[in-house]
PDB file of C-alpha atoms in Angstrom:
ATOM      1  CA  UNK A  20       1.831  20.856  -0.175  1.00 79.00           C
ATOM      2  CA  UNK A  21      -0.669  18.951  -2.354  1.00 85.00           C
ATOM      3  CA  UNK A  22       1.333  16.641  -4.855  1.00 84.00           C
ATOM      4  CA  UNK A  23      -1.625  16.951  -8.077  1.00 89.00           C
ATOM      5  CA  UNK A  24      -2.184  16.886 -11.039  1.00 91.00           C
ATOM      6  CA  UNK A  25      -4.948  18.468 -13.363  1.00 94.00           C
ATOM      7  CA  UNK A  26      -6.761  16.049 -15.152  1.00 93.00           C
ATOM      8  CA  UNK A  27      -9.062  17.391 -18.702  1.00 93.00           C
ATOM      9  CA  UNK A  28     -12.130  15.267 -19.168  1.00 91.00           C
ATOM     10  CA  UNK A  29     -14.870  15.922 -21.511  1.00 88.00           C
ATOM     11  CA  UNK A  30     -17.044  17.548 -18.260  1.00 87.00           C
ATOM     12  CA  UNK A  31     -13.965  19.990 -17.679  1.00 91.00           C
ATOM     13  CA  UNK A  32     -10.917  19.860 -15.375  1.00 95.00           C
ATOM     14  CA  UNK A  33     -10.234  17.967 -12.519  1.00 96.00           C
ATOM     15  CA  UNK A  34      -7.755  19.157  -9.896  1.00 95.00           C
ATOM     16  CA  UNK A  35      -6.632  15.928  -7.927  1.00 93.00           C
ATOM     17  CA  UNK A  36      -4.256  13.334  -6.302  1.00 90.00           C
ATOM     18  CA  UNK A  37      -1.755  12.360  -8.875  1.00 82.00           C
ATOM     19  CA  UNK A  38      -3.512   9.409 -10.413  1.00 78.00           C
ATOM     20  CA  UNK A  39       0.035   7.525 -10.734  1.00 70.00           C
ATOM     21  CA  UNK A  40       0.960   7.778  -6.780  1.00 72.00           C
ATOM     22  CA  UNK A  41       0.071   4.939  -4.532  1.00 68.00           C
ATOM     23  CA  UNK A  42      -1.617   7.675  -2.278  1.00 68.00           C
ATOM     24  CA  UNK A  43      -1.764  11.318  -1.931  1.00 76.00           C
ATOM     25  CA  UNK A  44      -3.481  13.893   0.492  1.00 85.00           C
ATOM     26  CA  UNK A  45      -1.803  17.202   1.988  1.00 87.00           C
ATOM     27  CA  UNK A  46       1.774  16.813   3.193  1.00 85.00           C
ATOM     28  CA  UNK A  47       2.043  19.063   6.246  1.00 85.00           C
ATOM     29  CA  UNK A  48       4.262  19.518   9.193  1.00 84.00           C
ATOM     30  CA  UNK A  49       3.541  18.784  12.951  1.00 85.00           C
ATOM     31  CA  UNK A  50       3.452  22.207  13.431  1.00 88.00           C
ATOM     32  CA  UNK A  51       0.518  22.702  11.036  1.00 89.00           C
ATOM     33  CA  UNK A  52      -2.358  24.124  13.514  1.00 93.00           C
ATOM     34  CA  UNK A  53      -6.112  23.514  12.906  1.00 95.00           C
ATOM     35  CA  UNK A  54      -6.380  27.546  11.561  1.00 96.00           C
ATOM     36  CA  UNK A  55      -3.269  26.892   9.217  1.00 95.00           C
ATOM     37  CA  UNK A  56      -5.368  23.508   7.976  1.00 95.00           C
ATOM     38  CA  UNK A  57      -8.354  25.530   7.015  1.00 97.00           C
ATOM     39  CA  UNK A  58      -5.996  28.077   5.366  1.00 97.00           C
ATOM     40  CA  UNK A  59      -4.392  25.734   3.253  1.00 95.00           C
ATOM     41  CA  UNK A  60      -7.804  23.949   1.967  1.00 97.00           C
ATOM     42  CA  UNK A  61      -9.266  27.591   1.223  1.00 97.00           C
ATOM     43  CA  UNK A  62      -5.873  28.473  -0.809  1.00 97.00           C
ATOM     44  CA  UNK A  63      -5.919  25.042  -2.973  1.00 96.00           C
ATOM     45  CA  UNK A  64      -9.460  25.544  -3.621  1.00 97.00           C
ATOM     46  CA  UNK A  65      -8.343  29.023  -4.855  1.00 97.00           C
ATOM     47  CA  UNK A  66      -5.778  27.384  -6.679  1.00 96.00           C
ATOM     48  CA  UNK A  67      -8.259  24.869  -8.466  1.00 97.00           C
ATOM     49  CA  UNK A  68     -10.268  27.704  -9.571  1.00 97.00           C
ATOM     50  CA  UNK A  69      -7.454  29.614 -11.310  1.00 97.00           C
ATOM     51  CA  UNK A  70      -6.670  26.420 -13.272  1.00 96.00           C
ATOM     52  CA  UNK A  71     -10.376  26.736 -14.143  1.00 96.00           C
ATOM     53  CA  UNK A  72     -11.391  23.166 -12.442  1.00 97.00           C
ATOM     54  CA  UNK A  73     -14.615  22.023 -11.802  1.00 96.00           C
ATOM     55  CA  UNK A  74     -13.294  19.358  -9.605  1.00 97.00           C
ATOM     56  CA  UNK A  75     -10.928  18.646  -6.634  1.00 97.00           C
ATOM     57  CA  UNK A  76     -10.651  15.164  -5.587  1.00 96.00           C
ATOM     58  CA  UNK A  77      -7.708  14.529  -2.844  1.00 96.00           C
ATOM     59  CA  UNK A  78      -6.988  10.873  -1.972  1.00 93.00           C
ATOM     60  CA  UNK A  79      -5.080  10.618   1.472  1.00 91.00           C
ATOM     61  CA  UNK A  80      -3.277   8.428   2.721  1.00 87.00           C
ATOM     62  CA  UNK A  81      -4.270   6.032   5.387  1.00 85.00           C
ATOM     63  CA  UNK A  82      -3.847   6.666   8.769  1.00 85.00           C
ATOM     64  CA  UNK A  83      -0.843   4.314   9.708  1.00 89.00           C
ATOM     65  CA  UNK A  84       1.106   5.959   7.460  1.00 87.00           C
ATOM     66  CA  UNK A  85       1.117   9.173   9.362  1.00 86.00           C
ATOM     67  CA  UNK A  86       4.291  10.124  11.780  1.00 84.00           C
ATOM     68  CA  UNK A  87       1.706  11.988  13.945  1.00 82.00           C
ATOM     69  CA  UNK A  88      -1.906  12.781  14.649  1.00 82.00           C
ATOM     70  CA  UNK A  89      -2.751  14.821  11.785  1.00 84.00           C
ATOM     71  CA  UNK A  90      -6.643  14.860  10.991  1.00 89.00           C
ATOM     72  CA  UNK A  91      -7.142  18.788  10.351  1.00 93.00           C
ATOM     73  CA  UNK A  92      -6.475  18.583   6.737  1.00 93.00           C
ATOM     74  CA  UNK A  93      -9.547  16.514   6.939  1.00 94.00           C
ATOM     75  CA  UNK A  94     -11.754  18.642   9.097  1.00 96.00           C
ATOM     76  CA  UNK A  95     -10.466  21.132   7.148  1.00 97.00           C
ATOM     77  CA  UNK A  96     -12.189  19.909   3.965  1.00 96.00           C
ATOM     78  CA  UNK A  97     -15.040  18.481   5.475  1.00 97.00           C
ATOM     79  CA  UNK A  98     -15.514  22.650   6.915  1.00 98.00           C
ATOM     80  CA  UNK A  99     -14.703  23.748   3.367  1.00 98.00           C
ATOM     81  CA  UNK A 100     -17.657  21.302   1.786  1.00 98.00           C
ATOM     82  CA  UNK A 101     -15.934  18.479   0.858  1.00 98.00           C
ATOM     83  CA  UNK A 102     -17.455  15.461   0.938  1.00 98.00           C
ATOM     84  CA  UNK A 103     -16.794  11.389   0.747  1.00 96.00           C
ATOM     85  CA  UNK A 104     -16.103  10.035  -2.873  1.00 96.00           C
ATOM     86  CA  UNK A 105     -15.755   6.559  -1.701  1.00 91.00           C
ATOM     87  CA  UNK A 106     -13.829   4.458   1.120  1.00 92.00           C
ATOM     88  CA  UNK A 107     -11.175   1.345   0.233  1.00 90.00           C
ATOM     89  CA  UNK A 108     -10.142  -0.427   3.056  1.00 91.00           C
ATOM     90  CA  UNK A 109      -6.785  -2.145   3.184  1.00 91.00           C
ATOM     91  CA  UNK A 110      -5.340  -4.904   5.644  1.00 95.00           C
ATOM     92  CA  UNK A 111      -2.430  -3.896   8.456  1.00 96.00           C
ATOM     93  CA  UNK A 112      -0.289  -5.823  11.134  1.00 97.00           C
ATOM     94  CA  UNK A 113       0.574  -3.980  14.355  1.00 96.00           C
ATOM     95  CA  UNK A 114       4.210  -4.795  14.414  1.00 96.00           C
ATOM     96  CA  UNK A 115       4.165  -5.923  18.254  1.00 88.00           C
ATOM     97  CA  UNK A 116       6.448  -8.360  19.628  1.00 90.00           C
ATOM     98  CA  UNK A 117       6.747 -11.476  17.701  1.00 92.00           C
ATOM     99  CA  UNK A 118       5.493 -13.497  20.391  1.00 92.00           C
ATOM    100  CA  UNK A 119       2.371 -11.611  20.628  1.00 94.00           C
ATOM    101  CA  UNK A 120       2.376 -11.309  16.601  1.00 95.00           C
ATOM    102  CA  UNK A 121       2.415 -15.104  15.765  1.00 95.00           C
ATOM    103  CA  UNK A 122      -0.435 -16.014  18.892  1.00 94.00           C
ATOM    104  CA  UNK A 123      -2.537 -13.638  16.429  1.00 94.00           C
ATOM    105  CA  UNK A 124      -2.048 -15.873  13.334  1.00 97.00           C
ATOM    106  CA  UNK A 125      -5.017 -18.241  13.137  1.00 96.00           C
ATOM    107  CA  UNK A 126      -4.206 -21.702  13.053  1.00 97.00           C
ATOM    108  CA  UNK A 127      -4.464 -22.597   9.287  1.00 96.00           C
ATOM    109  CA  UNK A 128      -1.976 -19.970   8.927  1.00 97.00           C
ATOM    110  CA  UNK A 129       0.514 -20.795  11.544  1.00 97.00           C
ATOM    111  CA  UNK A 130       0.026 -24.324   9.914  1.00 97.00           C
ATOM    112  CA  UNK A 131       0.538 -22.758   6.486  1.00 97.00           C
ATOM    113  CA  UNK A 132       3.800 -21.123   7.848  1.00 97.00           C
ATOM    114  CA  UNK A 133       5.532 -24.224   9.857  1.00 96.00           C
ATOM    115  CA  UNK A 134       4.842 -26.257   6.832  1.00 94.00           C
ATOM    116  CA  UNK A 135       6.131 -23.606   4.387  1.00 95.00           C
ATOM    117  CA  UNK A 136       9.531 -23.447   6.278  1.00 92.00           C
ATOM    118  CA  UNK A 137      10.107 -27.316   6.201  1.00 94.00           C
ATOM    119  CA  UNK A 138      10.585 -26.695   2.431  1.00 96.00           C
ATOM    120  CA  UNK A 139      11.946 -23.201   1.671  1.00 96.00           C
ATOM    121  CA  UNK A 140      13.868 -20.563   2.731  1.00 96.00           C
ATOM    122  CA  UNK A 141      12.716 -16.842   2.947  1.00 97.00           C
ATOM    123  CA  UNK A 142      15.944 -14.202   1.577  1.00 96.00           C
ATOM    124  CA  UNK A 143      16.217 -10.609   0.926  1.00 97.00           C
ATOM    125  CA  UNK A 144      17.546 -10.077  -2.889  1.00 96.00           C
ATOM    126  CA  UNK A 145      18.559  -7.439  -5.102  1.00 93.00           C
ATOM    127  CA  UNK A 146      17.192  -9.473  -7.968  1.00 93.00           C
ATOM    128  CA  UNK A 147      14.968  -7.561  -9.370  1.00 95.00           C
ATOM    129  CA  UNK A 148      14.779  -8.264 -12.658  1.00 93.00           C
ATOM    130  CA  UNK A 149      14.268 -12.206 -12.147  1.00 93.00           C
ATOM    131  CA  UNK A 150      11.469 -11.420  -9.927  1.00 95.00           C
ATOM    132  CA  UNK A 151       9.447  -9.015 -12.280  1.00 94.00           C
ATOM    133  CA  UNK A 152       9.849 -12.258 -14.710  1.00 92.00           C
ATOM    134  CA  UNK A 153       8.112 -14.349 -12.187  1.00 92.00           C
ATOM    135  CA  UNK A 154       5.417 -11.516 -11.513  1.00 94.00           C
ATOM    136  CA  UNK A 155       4.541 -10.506 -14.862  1.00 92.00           C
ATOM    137  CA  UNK A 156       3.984 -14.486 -15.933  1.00 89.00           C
ATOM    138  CA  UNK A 157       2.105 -14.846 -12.322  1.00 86.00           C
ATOM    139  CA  UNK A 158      -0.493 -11.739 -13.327  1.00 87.00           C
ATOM    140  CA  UNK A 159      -1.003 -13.057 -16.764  1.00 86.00           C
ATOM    141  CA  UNK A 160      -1.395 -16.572 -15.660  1.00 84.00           C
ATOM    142  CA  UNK A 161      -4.050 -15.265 -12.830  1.00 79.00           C
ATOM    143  CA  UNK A 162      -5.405 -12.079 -14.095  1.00 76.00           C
ATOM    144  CA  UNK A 163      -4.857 -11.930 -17.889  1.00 83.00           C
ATOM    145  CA  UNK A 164      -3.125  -8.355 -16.710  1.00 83.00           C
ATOM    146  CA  UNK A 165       0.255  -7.302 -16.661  1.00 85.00           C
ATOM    147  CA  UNK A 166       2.100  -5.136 -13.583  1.00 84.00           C
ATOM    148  CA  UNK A 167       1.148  -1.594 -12.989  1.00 82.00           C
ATOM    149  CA  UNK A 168       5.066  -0.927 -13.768  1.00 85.00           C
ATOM    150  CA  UNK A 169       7.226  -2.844 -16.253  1.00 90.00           C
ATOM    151  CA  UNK A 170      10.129  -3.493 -14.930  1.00 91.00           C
ATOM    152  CA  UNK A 171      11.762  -0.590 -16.792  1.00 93.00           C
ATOM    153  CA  UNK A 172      10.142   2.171 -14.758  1.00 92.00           C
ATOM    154  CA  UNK A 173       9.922   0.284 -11.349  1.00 92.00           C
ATOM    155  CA  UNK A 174      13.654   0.537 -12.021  1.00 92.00           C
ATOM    156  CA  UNK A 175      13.728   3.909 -12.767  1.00 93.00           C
ATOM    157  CA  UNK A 176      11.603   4.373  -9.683  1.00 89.00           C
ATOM    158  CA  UNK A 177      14.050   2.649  -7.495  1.00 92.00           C
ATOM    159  CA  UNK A 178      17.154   4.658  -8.770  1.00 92.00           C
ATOM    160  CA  UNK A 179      14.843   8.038  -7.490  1.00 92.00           C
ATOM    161  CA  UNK A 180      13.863   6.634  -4.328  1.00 90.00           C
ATOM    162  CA  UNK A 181      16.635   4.740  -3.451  1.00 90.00           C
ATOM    163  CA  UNK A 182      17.085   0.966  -2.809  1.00 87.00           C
ATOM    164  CA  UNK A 183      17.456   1.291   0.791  1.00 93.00           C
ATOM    165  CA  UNK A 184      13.664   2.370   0.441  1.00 96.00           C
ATOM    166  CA  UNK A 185      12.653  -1.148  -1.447  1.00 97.00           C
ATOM    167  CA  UNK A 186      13.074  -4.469   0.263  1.00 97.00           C
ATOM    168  CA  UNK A 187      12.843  -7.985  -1.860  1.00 98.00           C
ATOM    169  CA  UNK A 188      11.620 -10.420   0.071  1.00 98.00           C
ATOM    170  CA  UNK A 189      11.464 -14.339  -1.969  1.00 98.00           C
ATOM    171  CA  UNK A 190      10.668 -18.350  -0.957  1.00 98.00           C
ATOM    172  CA  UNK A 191      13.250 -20.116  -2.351  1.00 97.00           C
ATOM    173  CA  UNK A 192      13.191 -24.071  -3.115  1.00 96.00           C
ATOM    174  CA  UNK A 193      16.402 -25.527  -4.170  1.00 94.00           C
ATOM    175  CA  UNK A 194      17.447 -22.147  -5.344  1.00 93.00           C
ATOM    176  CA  UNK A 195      14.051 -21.338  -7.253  1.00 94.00           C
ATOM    177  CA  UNK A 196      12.285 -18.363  -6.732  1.00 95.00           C
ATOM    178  CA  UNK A 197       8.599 -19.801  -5.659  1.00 96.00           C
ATOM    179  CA  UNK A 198       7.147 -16.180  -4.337  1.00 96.00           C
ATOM    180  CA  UNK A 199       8.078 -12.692  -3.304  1.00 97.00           C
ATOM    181  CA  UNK A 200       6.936  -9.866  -1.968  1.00 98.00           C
ATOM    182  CA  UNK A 201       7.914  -6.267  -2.748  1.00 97.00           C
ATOM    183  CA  UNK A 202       8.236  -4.348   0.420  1.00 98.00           C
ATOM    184  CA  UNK A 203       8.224  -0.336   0.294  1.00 96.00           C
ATOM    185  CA  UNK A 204       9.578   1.525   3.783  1.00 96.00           C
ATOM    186  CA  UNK A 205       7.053   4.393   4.062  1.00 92.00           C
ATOM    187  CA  UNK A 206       9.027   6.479   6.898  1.00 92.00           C
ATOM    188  CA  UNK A 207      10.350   4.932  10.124  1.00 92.00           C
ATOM    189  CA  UNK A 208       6.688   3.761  11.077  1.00 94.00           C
ATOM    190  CA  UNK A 209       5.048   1.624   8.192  1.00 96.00           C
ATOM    191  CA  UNK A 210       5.668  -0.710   5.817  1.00 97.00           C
ATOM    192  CA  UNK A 211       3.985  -1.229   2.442  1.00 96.00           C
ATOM    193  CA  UNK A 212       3.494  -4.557   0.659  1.00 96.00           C
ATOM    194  CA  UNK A 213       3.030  -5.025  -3.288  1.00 93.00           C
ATOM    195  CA  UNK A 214       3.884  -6.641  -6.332  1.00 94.00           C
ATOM    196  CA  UNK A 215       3.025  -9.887  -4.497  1.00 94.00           C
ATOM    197  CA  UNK A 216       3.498 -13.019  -6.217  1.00 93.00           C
ATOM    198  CA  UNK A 217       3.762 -16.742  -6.493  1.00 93.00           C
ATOM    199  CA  UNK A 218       4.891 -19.700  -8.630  1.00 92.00           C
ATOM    200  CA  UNK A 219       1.637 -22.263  -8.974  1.00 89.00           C
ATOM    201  CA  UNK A 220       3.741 -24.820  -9.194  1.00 91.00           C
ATOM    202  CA  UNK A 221       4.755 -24.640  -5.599  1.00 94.00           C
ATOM    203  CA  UNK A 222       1.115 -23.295  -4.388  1.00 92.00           C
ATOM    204  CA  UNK A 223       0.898 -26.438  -2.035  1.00 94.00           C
ATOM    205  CA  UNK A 224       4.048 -25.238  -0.186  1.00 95.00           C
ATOM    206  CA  UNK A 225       2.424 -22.328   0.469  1.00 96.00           C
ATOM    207  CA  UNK A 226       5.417 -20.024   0.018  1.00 97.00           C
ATOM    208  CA  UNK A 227       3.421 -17.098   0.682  1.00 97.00           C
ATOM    209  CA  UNK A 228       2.966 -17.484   3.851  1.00 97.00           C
ATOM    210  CA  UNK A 229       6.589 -17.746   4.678  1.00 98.00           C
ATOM    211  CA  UNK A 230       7.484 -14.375   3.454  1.00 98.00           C
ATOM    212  CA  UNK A 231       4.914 -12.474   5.055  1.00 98.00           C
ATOM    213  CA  UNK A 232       5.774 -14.305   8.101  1.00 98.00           C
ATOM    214  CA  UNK A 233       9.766 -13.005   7.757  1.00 98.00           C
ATOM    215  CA  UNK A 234       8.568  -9.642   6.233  1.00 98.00           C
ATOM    216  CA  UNK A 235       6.376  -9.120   9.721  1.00 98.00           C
ATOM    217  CA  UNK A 236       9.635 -10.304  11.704  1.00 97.00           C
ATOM    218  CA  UNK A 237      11.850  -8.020   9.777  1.00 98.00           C
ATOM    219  CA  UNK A 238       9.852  -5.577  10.480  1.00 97.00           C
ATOM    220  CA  UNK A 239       9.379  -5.718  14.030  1.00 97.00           C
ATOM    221  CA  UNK A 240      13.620  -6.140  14.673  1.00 96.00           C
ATOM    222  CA  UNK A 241      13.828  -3.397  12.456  1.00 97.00           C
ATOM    223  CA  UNK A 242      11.467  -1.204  14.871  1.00 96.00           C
ATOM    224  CA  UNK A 243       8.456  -0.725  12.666  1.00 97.00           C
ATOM    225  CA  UNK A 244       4.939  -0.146  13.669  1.00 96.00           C
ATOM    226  CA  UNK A 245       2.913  -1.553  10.979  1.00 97.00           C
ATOM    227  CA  UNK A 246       2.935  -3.894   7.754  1.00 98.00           C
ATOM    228  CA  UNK A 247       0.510  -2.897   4.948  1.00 96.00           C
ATOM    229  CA  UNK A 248      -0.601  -5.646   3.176  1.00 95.00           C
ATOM    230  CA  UNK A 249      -2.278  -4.196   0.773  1.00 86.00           C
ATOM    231  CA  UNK A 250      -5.858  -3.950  -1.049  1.00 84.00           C
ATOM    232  CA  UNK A 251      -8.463  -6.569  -1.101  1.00 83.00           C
ATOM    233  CA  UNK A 252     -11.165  -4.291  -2.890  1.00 75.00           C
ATOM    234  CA  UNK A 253     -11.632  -3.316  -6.104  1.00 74.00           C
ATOM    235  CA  UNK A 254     -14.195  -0.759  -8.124  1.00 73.00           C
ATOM    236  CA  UNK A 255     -12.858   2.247  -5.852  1.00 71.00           C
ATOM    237  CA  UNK A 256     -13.821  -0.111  -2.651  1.00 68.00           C
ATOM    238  CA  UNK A 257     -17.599  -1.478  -4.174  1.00 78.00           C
ATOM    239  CA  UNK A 258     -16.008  -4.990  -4.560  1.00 83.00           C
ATOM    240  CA  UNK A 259     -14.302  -6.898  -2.293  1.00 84.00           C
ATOM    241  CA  UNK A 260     -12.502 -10.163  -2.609  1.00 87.00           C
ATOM    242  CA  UNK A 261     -13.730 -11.886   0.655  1.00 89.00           C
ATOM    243  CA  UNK A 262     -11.021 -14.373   0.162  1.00 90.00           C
ATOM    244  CA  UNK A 263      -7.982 -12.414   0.244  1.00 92.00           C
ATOM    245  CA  UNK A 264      -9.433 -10.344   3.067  1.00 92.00           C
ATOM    246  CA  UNK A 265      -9.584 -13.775   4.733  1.00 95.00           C
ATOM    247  CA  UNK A 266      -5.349 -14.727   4.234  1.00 96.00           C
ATOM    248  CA  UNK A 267      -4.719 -11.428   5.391  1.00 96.00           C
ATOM    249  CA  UNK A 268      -6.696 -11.495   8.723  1.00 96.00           C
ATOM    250  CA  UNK A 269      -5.335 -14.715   9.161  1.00 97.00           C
ATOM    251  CA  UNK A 270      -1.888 -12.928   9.849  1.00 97.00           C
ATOM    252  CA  UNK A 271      -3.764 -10.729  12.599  1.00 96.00           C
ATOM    253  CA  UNK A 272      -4.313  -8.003  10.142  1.00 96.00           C
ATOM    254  CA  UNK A 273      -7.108  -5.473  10.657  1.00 95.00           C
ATOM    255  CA  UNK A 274      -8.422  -2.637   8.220  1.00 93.00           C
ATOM    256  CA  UNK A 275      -6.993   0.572   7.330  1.00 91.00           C
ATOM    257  CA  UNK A 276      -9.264   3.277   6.100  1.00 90.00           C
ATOM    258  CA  UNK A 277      -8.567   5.630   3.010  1.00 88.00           C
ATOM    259  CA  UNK A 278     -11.176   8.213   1.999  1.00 91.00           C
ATOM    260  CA  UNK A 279     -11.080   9.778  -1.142  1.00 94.00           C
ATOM    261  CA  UNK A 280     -12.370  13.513  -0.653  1.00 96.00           C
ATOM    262  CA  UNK A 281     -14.357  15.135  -3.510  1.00 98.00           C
ATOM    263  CA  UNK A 282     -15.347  18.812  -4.106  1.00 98.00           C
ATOM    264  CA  UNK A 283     -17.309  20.364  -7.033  1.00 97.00           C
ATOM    265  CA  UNK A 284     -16.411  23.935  -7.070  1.00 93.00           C
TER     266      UNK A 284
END
């Protein structure tokens, strides 16, 4: 299965990833054999051409997010002429024991985090609604954007998934909200961090830092592999924003590869 979506443009139609999901790429089985892979690619292609495409462009998912080895949907395209569109990179935490987890925090970080914790305390909450507030005034404030979702579809989003899918994760000070992080279980491997935010009042608290700490020690009781932290690039991976890259390696994280495959049929 290929969850897509055909796209018109003025140069003709493009068959590809769903431009709204997070990720896409083939969902297969583990019983999925190199010969079936191949298959599969030659029958969407088929497909594509039907809908009279001119295009296929299939972003997958990266690699920590798979339950298994499962690279012959890519040799698959790369046999069927598909080639690189472009590479992002994100930032991941091997969910080992804690011990070993925090000796891989640099030192401004575990700084960061002892200092954080003299000062707030890190919850789960159901809150929702306060915390897309907090977000939307935090991407404005930083950005000049708002939040890929209002808060009316993310909840529509979390009534399909389920909340036992979407974990809320805030630094509290004297009750306030200061940051949070939206946390997304992928399958029983990975987790996936977004909608990351912070009050600038508090910045020098460094509240951050706190709830990725408790988000990596959830995790790890809770038997995961890996954290996601998310993107630091921009401009489909052209631009990156050394700095961010920087707080997220300073929490041991290393990069994730996505490629985005592209076909002109």
């Amino acid at each position: 299965m290929l969850p897509a979506a055909l796209i018109n443009t003025s140069n003709g139609n493009i068959y590809r990833s769903h431009p709204r999901a997070t990720y896409g790429g083939f969902v297969i089985g583990s019983e999925i054999g190199l010969e079936d892979a191949i298959e599969m690619v030659e029958l969407t292609i088929n497909y594509a051409k039907q809908l009279h495409a001119t295009e296929i462009i299939v972003r997958n998912p990266f690699r920590i997010f798979h339950q298994y080895l499962t690279d012959e949907t890519d040799y698959a395209m790369w046999y069927h002429g598909f080639s690189i569109k472009y590479r992002e990179v994100e930032t991941a935490v091997k969910l080992e024991s804690y011990e070993i987890i925090w000796q891989g925090y640099n030192d401004s970080t575990r700084r960061n985090i002892k200092k954080s914790k003299n000062f707030l305390t890190v919850a789960l909450s159901s809150d929702f609604k306060a915390y897309w507030s907090i977000l939307e005034d935090n991407l404005i404030k930083k950005h000049s954007v708002k939040p890929t979702h209002t808060y009316e579809e993310f909840n529509t989003l979390l009534s399909n998934i389920g909340e036992e899918k979407v974990k809320l994760f805030i630094a509290l000070k004297d009750g306030v909200i200061t940051a949070g992080i939206v946390v997304f279980i992928v399958n029983p491997l990975a987790l996936h961090a977004q909608y990351i935010a912070s009050v600038e009042e508090f910045q020098d608290l460094r509240p951050l830092n706190a709830v990725i700490d408790e988000i990596i020690r959830w995790g790890y009781n809770n038997n995961y592999k890996y954290l996601n932290l998310g993107t630091s690039n921009e401009d489909s991976g052209k631009r990156i924003n050394a700095g961010l890259f920087r707080f997220k390696e300073g929490f041991g994280g290393r990069g994730t590869l996505r490629e985005t495959m592209h076909l002109i049929i």
